[in-house]
PDB file of C-alpha atoms in Angstrom:
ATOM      1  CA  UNK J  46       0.000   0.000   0.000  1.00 44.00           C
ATOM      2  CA  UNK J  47       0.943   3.533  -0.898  1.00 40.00           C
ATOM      3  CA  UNK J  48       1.980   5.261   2.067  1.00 41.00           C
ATOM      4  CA  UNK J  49       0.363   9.319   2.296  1.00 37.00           C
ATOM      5  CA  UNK J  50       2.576  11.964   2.799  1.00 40.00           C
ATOM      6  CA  UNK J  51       2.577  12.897   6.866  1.00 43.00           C
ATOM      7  CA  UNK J  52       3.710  16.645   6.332  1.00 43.00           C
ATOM      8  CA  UNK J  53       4.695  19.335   4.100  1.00 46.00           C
ATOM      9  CA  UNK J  54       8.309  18.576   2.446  1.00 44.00           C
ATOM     10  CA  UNK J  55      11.296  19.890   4.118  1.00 44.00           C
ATOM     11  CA  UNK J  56      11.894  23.313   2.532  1.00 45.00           C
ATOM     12  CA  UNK J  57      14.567  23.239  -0.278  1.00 47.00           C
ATOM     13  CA  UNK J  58      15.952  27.046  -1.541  1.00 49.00           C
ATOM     14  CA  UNK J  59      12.551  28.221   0.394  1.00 48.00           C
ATOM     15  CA  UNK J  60       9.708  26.526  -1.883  1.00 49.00           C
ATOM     16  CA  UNK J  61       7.955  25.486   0.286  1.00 46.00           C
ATOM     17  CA  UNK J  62       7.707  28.542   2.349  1.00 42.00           C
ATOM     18  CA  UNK J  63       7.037  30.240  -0.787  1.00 49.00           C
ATOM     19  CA  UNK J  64       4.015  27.826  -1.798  1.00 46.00           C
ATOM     20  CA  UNK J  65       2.442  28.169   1.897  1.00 49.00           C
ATOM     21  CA  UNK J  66       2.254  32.179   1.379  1.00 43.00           C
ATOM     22  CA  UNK J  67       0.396  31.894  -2.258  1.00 44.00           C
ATOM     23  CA  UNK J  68      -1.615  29.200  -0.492  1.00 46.00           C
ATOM     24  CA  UNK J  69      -3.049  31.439   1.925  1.00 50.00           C
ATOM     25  CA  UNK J  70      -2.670  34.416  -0.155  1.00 48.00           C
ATOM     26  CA  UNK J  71      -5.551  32.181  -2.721  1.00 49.00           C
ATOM     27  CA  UNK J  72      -7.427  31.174   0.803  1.00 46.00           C
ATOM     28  CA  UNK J  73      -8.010  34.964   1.538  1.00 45.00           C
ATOM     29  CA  UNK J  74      -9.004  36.032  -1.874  1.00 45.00           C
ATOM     30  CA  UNK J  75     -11.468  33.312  -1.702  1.00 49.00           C
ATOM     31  CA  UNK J  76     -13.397  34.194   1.187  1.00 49.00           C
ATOM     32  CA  UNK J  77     -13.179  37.866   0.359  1.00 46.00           C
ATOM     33  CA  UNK J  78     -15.139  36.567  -3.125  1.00 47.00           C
ATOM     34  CA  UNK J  79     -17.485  34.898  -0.855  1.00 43.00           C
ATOM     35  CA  UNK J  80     -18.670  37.665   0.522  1.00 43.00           C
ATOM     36  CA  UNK J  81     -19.102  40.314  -1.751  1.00 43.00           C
ATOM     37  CA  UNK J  82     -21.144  37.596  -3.624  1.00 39.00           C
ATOM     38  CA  UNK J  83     -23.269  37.643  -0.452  1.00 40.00           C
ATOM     39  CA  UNK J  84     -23.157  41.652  -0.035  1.00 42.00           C
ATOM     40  CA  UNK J  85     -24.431  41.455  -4.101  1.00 41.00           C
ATOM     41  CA  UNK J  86     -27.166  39.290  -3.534  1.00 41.00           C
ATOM     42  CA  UNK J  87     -27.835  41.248  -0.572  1.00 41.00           C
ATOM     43  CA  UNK J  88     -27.318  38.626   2.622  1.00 40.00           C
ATOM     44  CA  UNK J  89     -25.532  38.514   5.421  1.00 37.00           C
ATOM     45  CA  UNK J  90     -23.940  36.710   8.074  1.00 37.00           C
ATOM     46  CA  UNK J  91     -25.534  38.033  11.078  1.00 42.00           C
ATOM     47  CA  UNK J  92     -28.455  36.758  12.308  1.00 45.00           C
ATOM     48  CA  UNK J  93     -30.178  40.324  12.271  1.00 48.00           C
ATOM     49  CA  UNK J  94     -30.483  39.923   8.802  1.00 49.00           C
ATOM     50  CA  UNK J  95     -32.017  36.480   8.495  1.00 42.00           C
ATOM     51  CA  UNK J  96     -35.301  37.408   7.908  1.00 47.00           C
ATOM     52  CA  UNK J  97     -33.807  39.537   4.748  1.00 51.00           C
ATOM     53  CA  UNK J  98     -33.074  36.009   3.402  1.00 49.00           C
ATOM     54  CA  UNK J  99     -36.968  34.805   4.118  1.00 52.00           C
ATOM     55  CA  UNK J 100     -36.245  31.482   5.689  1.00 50.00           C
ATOM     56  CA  UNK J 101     -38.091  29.620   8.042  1.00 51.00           C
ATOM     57  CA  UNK J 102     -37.091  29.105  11.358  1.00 55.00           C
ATOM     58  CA  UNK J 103     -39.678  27.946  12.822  1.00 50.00           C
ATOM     59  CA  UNK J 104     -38.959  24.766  14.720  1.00 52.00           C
ATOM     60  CA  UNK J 105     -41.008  21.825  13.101  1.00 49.00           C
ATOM     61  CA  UNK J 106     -41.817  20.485  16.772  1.00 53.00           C
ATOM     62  CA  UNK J 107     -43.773  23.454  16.921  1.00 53.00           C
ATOM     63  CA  UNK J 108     -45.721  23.320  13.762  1.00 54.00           C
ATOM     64  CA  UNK J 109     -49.067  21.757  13.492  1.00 53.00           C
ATOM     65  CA  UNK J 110     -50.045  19.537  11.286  1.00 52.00           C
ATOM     66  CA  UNK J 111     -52.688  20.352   8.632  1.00 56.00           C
ATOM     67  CA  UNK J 112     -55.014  16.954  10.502  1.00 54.00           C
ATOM     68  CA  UNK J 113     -54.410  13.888  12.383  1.00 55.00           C
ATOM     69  CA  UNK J 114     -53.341  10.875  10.552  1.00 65.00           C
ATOM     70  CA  UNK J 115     -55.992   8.541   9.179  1.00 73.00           C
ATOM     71  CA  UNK J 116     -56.638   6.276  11.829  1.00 78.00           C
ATOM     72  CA  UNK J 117     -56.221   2.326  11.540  1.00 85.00           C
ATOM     73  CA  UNK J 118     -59.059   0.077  12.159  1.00 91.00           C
ATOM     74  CA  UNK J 119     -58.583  -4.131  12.301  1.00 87.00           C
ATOM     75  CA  UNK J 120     -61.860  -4.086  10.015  1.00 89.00           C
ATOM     76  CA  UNK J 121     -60.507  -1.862   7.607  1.00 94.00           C
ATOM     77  CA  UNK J 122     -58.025  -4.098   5.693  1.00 94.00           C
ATOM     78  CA  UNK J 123     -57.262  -5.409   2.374  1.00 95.00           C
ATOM     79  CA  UNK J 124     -60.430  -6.330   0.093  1.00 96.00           C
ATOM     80  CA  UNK J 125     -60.052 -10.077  -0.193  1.00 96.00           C
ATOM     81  CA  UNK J 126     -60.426  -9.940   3.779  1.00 97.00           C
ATOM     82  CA  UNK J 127     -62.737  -7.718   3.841  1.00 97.00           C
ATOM     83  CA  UNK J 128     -64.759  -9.276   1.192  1.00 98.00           C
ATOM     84  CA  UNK J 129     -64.132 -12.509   1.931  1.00 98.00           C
ATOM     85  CA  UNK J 130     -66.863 -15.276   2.278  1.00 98.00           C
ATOM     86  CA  UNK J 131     -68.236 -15.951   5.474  1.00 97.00           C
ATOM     87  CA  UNK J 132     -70.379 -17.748   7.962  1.00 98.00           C
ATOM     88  CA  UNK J 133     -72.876 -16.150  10.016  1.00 98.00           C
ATOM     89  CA  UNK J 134     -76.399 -16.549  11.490  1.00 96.00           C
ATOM     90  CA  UNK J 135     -76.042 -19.947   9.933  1.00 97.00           C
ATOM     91  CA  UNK J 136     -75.866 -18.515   6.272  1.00 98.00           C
ATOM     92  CA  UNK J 137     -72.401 -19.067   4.492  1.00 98.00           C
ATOM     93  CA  UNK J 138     -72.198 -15.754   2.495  1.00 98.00           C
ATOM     94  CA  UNK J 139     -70.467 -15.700  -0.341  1.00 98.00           C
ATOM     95  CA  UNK J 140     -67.105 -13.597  -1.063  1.00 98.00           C
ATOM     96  CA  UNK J 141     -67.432 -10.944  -3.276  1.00 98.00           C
ATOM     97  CA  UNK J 142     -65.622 -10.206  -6.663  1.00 98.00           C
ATOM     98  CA  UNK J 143     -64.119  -7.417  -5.270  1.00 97.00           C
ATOM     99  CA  UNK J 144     -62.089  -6.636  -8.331  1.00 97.00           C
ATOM    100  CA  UNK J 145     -65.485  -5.962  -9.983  1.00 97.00           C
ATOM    101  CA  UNK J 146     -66.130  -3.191  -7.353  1.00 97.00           C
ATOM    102  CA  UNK J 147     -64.783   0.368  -8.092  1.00 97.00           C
ATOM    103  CA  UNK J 148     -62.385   0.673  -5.412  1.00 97.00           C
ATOM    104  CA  UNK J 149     -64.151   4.052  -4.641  1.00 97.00           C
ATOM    105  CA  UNK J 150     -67.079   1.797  -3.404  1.00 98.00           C
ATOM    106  CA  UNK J 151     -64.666  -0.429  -1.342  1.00 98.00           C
ATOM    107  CA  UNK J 152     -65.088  -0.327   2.576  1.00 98.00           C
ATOM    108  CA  UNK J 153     -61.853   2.319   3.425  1.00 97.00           C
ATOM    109  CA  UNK J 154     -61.682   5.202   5.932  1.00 97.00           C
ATOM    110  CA  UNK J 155     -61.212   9.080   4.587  1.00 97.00           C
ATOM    111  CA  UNK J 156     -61.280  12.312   6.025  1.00 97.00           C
ATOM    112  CA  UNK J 157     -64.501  13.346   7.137  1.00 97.00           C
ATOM    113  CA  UNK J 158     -66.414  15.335   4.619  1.00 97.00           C
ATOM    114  CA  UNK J 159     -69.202  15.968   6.125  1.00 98.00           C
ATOM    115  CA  UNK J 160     -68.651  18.195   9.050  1.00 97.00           C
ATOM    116  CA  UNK J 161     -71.227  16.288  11.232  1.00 98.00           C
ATOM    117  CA  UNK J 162     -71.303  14.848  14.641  1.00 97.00           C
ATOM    118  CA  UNK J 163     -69.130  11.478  15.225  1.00 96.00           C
ATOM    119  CA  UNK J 164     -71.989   8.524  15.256  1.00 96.00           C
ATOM    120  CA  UNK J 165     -73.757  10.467  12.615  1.00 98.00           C
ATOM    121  CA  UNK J 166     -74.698   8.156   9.279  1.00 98.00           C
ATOM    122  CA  UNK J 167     -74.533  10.458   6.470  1.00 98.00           C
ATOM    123  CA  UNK J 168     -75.887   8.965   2.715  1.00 97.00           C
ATOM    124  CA  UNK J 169     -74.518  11.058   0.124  1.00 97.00           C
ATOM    125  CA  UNK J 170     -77.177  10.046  -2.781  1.00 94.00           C
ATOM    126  CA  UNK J 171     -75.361  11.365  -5.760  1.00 94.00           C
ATOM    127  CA  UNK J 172     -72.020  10.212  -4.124  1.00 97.00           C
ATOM    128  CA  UNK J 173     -73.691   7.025  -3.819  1.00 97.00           C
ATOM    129  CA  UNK J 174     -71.686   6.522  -0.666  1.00 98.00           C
ATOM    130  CA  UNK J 175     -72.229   6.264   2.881  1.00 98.00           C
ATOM    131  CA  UNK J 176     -69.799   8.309   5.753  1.00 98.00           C
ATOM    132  CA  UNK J 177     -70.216   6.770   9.533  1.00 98.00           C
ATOM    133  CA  UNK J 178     -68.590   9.992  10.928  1.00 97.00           C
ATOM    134  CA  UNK J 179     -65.624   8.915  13.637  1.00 96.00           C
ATOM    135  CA  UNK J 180     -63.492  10.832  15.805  1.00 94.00           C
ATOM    136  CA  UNK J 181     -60.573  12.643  15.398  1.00 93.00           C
ATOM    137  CA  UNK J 182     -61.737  13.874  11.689  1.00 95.00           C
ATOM    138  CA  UNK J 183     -62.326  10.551   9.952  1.00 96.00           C
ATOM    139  CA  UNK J 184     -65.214   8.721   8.711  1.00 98.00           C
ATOM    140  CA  UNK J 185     -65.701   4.611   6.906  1.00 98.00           C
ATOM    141  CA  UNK J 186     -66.867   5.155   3.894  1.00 98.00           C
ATOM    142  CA  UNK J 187     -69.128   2.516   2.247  1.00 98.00           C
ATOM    143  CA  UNK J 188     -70.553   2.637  -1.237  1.00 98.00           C
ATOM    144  CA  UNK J 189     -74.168   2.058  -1.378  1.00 97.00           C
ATOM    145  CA  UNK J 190     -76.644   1.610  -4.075  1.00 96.00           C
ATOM    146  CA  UNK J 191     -79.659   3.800  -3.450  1.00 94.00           C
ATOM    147  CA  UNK J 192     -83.510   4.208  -5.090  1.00 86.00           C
ATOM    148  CA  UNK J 193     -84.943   5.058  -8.532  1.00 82.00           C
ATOM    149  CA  UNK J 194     -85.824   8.156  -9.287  1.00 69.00           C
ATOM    150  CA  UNK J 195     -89.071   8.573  -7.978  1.00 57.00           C
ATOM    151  CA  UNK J 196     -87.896   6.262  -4.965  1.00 71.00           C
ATOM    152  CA  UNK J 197     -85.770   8.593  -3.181  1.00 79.00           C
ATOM    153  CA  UNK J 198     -85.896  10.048   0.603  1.00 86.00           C
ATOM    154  CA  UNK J 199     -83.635  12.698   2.079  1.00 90.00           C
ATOM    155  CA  UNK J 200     -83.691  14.512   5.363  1.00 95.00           C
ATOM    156  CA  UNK J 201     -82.689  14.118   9.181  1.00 97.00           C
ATOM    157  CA  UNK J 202     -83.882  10.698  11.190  1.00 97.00           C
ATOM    158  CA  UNK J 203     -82.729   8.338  13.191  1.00 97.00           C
ATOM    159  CA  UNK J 204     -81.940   4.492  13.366  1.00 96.00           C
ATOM    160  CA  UNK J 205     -85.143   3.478  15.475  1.00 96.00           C
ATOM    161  CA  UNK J 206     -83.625  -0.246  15.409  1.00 96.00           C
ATOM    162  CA  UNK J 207     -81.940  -2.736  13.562  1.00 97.00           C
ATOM    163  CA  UNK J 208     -82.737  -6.638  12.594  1.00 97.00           C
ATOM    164  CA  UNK J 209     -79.634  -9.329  12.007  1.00 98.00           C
ATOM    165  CA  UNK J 210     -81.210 -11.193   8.476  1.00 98.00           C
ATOM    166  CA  UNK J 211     -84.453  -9.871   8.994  1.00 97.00           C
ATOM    167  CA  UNK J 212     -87.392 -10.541   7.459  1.00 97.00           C
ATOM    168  CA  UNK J 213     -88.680  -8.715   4.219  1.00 94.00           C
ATOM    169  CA  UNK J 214     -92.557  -7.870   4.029  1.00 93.00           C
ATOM    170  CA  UNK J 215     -92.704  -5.970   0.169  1.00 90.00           C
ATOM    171  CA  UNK J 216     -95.203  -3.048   0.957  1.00 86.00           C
ATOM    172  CA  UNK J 217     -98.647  -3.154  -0.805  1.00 90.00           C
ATOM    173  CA  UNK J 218     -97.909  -0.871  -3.276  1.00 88.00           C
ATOM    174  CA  UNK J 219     -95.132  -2.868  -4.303  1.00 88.00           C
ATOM    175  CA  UNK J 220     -97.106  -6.086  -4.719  1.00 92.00           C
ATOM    176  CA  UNK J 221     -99.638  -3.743  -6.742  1.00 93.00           C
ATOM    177  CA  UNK J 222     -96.565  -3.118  -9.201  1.00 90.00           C
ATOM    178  CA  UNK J 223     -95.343  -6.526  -8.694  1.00 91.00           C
ATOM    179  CA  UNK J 224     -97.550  -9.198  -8.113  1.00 93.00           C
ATOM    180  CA  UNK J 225     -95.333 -12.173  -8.145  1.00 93.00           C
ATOM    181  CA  UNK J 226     -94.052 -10.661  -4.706  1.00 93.00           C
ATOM    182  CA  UNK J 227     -98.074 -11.669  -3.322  1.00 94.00           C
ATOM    183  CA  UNK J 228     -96.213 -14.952  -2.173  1.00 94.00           C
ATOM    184  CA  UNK J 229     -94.415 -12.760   0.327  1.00 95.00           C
ATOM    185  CA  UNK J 230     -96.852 -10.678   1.765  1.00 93.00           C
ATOM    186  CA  UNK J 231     -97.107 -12.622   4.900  1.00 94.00           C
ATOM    187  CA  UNK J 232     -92.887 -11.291   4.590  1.00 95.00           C
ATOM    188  CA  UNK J 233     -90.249 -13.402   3.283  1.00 96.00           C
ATOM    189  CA  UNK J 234     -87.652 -15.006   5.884  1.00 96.00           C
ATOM    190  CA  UNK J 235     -84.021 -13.911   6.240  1.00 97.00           C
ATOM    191  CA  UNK J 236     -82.045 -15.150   3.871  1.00 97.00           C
ATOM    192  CA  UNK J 237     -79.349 -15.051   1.360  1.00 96.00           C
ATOM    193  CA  UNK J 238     -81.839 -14.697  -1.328  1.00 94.00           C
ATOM    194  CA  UNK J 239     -83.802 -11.816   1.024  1.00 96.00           C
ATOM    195  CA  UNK J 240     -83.908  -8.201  -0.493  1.00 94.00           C
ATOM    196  CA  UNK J 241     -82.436  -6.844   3.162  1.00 96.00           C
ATOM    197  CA  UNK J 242     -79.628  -8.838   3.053  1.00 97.00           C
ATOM    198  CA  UNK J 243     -77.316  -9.544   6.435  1.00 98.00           C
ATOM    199  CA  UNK J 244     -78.704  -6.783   8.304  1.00 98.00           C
ATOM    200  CA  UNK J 245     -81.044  -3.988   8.497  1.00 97.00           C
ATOM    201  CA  UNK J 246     -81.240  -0.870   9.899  1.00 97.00           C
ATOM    202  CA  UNK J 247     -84.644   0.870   9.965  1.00 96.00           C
ATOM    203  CA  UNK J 248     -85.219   4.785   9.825  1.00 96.00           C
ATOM    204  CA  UNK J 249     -87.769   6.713  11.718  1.00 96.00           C
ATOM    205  CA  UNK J 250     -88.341  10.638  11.686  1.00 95.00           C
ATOM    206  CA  UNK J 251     -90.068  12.084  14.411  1.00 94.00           C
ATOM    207  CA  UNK J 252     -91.018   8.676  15.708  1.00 93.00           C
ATOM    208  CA  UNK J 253     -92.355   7.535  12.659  1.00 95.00           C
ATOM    209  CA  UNK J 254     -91.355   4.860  10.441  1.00 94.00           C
ATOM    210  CA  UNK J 255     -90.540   6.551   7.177  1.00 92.00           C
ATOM    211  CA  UNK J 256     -90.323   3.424   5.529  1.00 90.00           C
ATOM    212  CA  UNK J 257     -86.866   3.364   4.373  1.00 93.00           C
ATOM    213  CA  UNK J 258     -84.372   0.988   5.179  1.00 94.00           C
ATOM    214  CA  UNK J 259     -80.195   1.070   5.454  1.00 97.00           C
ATOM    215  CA  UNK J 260     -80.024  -2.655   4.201  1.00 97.00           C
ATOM    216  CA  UNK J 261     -77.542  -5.420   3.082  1.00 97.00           C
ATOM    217  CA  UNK J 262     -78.430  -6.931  -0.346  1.00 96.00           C
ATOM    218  CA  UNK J 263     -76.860 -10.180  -2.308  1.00 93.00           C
ATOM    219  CA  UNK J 264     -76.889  -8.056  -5.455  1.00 95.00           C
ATOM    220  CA  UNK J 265     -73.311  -6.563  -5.050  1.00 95.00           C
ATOM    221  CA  UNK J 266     -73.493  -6.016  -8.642  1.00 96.00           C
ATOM    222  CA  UNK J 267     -76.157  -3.395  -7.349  1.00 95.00           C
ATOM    223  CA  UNK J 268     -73.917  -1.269  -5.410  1.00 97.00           C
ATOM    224  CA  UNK J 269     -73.152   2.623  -7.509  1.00 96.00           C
ATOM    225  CA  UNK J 270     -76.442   1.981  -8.782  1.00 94.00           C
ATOM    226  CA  UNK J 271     -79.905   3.867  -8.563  1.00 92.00           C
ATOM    227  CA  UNK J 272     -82.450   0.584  -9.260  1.00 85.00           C
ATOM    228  CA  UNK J 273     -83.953   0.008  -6.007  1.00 76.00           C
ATOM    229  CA  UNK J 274     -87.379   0.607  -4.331  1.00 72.00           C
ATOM    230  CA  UNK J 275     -85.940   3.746  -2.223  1.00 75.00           C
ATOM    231  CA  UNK J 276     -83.770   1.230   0.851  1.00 91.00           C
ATOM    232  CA  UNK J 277     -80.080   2.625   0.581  1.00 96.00           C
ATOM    233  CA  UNK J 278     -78.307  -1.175   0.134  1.00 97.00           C
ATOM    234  CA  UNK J 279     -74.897  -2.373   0.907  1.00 98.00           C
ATOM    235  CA  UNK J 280     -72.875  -5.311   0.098  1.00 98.00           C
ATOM    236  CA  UNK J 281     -73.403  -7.484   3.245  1.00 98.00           C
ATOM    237  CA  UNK J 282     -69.979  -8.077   4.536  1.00 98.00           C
ATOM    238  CA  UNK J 283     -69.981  -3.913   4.909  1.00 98.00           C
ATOM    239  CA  UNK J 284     -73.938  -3.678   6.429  1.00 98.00           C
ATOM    240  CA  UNK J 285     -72.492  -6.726   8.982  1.00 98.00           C
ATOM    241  CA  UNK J 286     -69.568  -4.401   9.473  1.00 98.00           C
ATOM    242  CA  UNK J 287     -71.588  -1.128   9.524  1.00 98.00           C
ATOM    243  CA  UNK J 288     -74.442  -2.636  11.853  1.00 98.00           C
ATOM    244  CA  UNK J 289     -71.878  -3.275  14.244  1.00 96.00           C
ATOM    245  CA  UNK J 290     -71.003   0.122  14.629  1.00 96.00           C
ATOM    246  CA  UNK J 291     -74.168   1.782  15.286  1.00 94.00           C
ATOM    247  CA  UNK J 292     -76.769   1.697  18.086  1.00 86.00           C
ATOM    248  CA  UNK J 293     -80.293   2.951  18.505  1.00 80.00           C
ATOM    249  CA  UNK J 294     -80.803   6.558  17.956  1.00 87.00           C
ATOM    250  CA  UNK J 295     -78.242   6.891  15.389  1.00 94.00           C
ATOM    251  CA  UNK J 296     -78.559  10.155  13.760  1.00 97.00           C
ATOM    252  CA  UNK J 297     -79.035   9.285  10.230  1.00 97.00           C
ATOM    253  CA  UNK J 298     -78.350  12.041   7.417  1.00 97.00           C
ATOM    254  CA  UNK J 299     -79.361  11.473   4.015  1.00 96.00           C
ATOM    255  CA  UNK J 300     -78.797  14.024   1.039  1.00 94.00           C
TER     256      UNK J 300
END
């Protein structure tokens, strides 16, 4: 190995006191360049001018940040876990094609868009999404199919009560439109083949049943859509999750 030189060279005939003098002769020319580059540009040293050079020194422990971070939630996971088939109430529902599903209409949490109270269900209709405000500035966000036009209810209400794979009894009217459904008007037991789905959540306003429904439905196909009777439908594995979030009294926006 090359050994590296430990010192300047002895002097011979004074070179090397000679190179030491332009060395530092260069070393103060330098710094005196340095400056009036800074003096041109019009900085300076000191820290009285600092705020002449408009930085920021503000210490980042200090600053805020714009909101909290999204929060994490065991039930909030990848899709083919979330989606995944299932047993429950003795009914083996099926897993969903979640790559069919716009991600958009995937189970995920977001920041809270809708400024209301945490507990608060808020159905967005032309969103086609549902927000189940949290704390901290967050909400789940579910994608929902929602009525025909013609079908549709909007306001302020609350969850009066909810049913796990409830039975479906098609109102008159309906059976008027739709008389095959005449087999049912006695209602039609939970099931996997039951309009309602998993779960159901039932709206009242003013402590009257208004006749619409926050349901599960085995049409996943279904959900972005506006084809049903007026119930705001979920995919069940996200009214299963949803349902056991909520209690009675739920505030329940829809707009």
């Amino acid at each position: 190995m090359r050994e590296l030189p430990q010192g300047p060279t002895p002097s011979r005939n004074g070179e090397a006191i000679e190179t030491d003098i332009l060395l530092s002769r260069r070393a103060i020319l330098s710094g005196a360049g340095a400056m009036a580059l800074l003096s041109v540009a019009g900085c300076s040293t000191s820290g009285g001018d600092l705020p002449a050079l408009q930085l920021d020194d503000t210490v980042t422990g200090s600053v805020r940040p714009i909101r909290p971070a999204i929060s994490v939630d065991k039930n909030i996971t990848s899709p083919d876990v979330m989606y995944a088939g299932l047993t429950d109430g003795g009914f083996n529902v099926p897993e969903v094609p979640y790559l069919k599903v716009k991600p958009e209409f995937r189970r995920q949490i977001v920041v809270d868009p809708t400024g209301e109270a945490p507990g608060t269900i808020v159905v967005r209709l032309q969103e086609r999404k549902l927000y189940l405000v949290q704390t901290g500035g967050d909400a789940i966000r579910y994608g929902v199919g929602i009525g025909k036009d013609g079908f549709r209810w909007s306001g302020r209400a609350n969850i009066q009560y909810g049913r796990e794979w409830p039975t479906w009894t098609p109102p008159s009217e309906m059976i008027v439109r739709k008389p095959e459904l005449v087999k049912w008007q006695g209602g039609q037991p939970g099931g996997l083949t039951n309009p309602l789905g998993a779960r159901a959540l039932y709206i009242y306003q003013d402590g009257k049943d208004t006749g619409y429904r926050i349901h599960g439905s085995p049409e996943w196909w279904s959900i972005g859509q506006a084809m049903s009777s007026g119930c705001v439908r979920l995919i069940n594995q996200d009214i299963i999750d949803l349902y056991s979030r909520v209690s009675k009294k739920n505030p329940v926006v829809v707009v």
